[in-house]
Amino acid sequence: SNSWAFCEVIGDSYVGGIAGESGTIKNCYATGSVEGNDCVGGMSGQNGGTIADSYANVHVVGHGEYNGGLVGWNPSGIDRCYATGKVDAVYPPSGGLVGATHIDPEQWKPCWAKNSYYDMNTTGRYREGNDENGYPKTTAEMMTKATFTTWDFQNVWWMIPGKTYPLLRPVKY
């Protein structure tokens, strides 16, 4: 929680800018680059908890499967997050926000990525938007406050419309 990383990560599988395999991540951001084989993400290689109110501007390079701008493999939940970094992936599935989701009622709870977006221009990815993989938006839409209707711009986020993506406010202790 309340963390950031400027990363240059090179690994095998399950690599990310904040964590390889994560539990709960909240109020975090990552910038830089992450490279690996399978399950490579700008924030986390595999999301094992909930990622909320966080973002990644990370160049993701995946040489295998399940690579995404925020999370490589998402068998859990994402809420109020976004990704803007380029996603270079050799094999599908890959995505601007999430590389792949996994729904297996015997092993995992249903996965979701609600209220979450990725910049389809800067990530170089487009997949029809849904509550599992996030919603693609243009750069102009990503810099418009109206895109983020459920986000808390009083306490958590701030932005200069037309000039910045949403940014996290400093944490008050």
XYZ file of C-alpha atoms in Angstrom:
173
model
C 0.000 0.000 0.000
C 1.006 3.597 -0.662
C 4.105 2.609 -2.632
C 5.726 3.259 -5.972
C 8.494 1.729 -8.053
C 10.704 2.993 -10.819
C 11.610 -0.395 -12.198
C 13.861 -2.091 -14.675
C 12.976 -5.730 -14.129
C 14.177 -8.679 -16.190
C 13.034 -12.112 -15.082
C 11.616 -15.409 -16.199
C 7.922 -15.709 -15.362
C 5.590 -13.994 -12.886
C 7.372 -10.655 -13.006
C 5.973 -7.182 -12.428
C 6.934 -3.624 -11.562
C 5.736 -3.884 -7.937
C 5.393 -7.651 -7.415
C 5.819 -10.950 -9.228
C 2.826 -12.571 -7.553
C 0.787 -10.140 -5.508
C -1.708 -10.085 -2.719
C -3.528 -6.817 -2.126
C -2.056 -3.712 -3.786
C -3.606 -0.318 -3.056
C -2.584 3.279 -3.876
C 0.519 2.241 -5.798
C 2.123 3.049 -9.113
C 4.982 1.742 -11.206
C 6.991 3.271 -14.048
C 9.886 1.870 -16.071
C 10.168 -1.485 -17.829
C 9.494 -5.163 -17.122
C 10.616 -8.048 -19.324
C 10.051 -11.762 -18.982
C 8.435 -14.835 -20.448
C 4.982 -15.773 -19.099
C 2.782 -13.698 -16.766
C 4.489 -10.329 -17.151
C 2.687 -7.192 -15.961
C 3.470 -3.544 -15.361
C 2.263 -3.819 -11.752
C 2.144 -7.571 -11.063
C 2.844 -10.787 -12.952
C -0.084 -12.529 -11.251
C -2.718 -10.809 -9.170
C -3.618 -13.009 -6.210
C -5.570 -10.377 -4.263
C -7.182 -7.093 -5.221
C -5.398 -4.220 -6.946
C -7.178 -0.924 -6.303
C -6.534 2.775 -6.964
C -3.244 2.063 -8.750
C -1.638 2.530 -12.136
C 1.295 1.426 -14.271
C 3.197 3.341 -16.923
C 5.562 0.469 -17.636
C 6.918 -0.850 -20.932
C 6.002 -4.544 -20.738
C 7.927 -7.018 -22.896
C 6.602 -10.566 -22.771
C 8.191 -13.423 -24.692
C 5.512 -15.962 -23.699
C 1.828 -15.905 -22.732
C -0.292 -13.767 -20.376
C 1.259 -10.311 -20.567
C -0.529 -7.063 -19.720
C 0.016 -3.383 -19.004
C -1.098 -3.738 -15.360
C -1.305 -7.506 -14.713
C -0.150 -10.507 -16.719
C -2.564 -13.065 -15.281
C -5.586 -11.926 -13.272
C -7.442 -14.656 -11.385
C -8.741 -12.066 -8.906
C -9.920 -8.424 -8.834
C -8.892 -4.987 -10.118
C -10.778 -1.771 -9.287
C -10.108 1.850 -10.319
C -6.800 1.163 -12.057
C -5.236 1.993 -15.397
C -2.233 1.259 -17.592
C -0.501 3.428 -20.188
C 2.810 1.718 -21.019
C 3.535 -0.068 -24.291
C 2.835 -3.803 -24.261
C 5.139 -5.784 -26.546
C 3.968 -9.377 -26.451
C 4.876 -12.186 -28.802
C 2.047 -14.611 -28.029
C -1.610 -14.143 -27.115
C -3.299 -13.586 -24.858
C -2.010 -10.138 -24.033
C -3.767 -6.894 -23.265
C -3.451 -3.234 -22.454
C -4.593 -3.774 -18.850
C -4.770 -7.566 -18.329
C -3.043 -10.317 -20.279
C -5.465 -13.075 -19.329
C -8.188 -13.825 -16.835
C -8.981 -17.154 -15.266
C -12.402 -18.224 -14.072
C -12.554 -21.691 -12.571
C -15.272 -21.981 -9.906
C -13.484 -24.947 -8.306
C -10.191 -23.079 -7.873
C -10.723 -19.331 -8.140
C -13.384 -16.771 -7.458
C -14.585 -14.953 -10.600
C -12.071 -12.395 -11.779
C -12.904 -8.800 -12.618
C -11.405 -5.475 -13.649
C -14.184 -3.012 -12.931
C -13.862 0.748 -13.337
C -10.452 0.140 -14.935
C -8.984 1.351 -18.220
C -5.983 1.322 -20.501
C -4.742 3.732 -23.136
C -5.123 1.836 -26.400
C -2.919 4.367 -28.211
C 0.113 4.119 -25.903
C -0.200 0.419 -24.985
C -0.603 -0.578 -28.619
C -3.358 -3.000 -27.602
C -7.077 -3.180 -28.238
C -9.498 -5.761 -26.947
C -13.252 -5.236 -26.683
C -13.812 -3.710 -23.254
C -15.402 -5.658 -20.414
C -15.300 -6.073 -16.650
C -12.662 -8.818 -16.940
C -10.033 -7.135 -19.117
C -10.685 -3.419 -18.576
C -11.859 -0.834 -21.059
C -9.799 0.613 -23.927
C -9.751 4.404 -24.172
C -7.937 6.873 -26.405
C -5.256 9.122 -24.897
C -7.690 12.048 -25.026
C -10.336 10.024 -23.149
C -7.735 8.946 -20.564
C -6.985 12.620 -19.894
C -10.666 13.480 -19.384
C -12.089 13.356 -15.861
C -15.498 12.263 -17.168
C -14.010 8.886 -18.155
C -13.427 8.045 -14.492
C -16.968 8.498 -13.160
C -16.626 6.279 -10.055
C -13.149 7.470 -9.028
C -12.619 9.628 -5.912
C -11.039 12.874 -7.122
C -11.505 14.496 -3.705
C -9.335 12.153 -1.632
C -7.470 9.644 -3.830
C -6.873 11.018 -7.347
C -6.143 14.349 -9.032
C -5.522 15.382 -12.643
C -5.151 18.334 -14.949
C -7.775 17.583 -17.627
C -6.309 17.447 -21.118
C -2.736 17.396 -19.781
C -2.317 14.453 -17.369
C -3.675 11.023 -16.649
C -5.141 10.627 -13.148
C -2.410 10.756 -10.504
C -2.513 9.593 -6.897
C -2.720 12.264 -4.229
C -0.042 12.193 -1.542
C -0.982 9.922 1.349
C -2.105 11.692 4.510
C -0.972 10.006 7.714
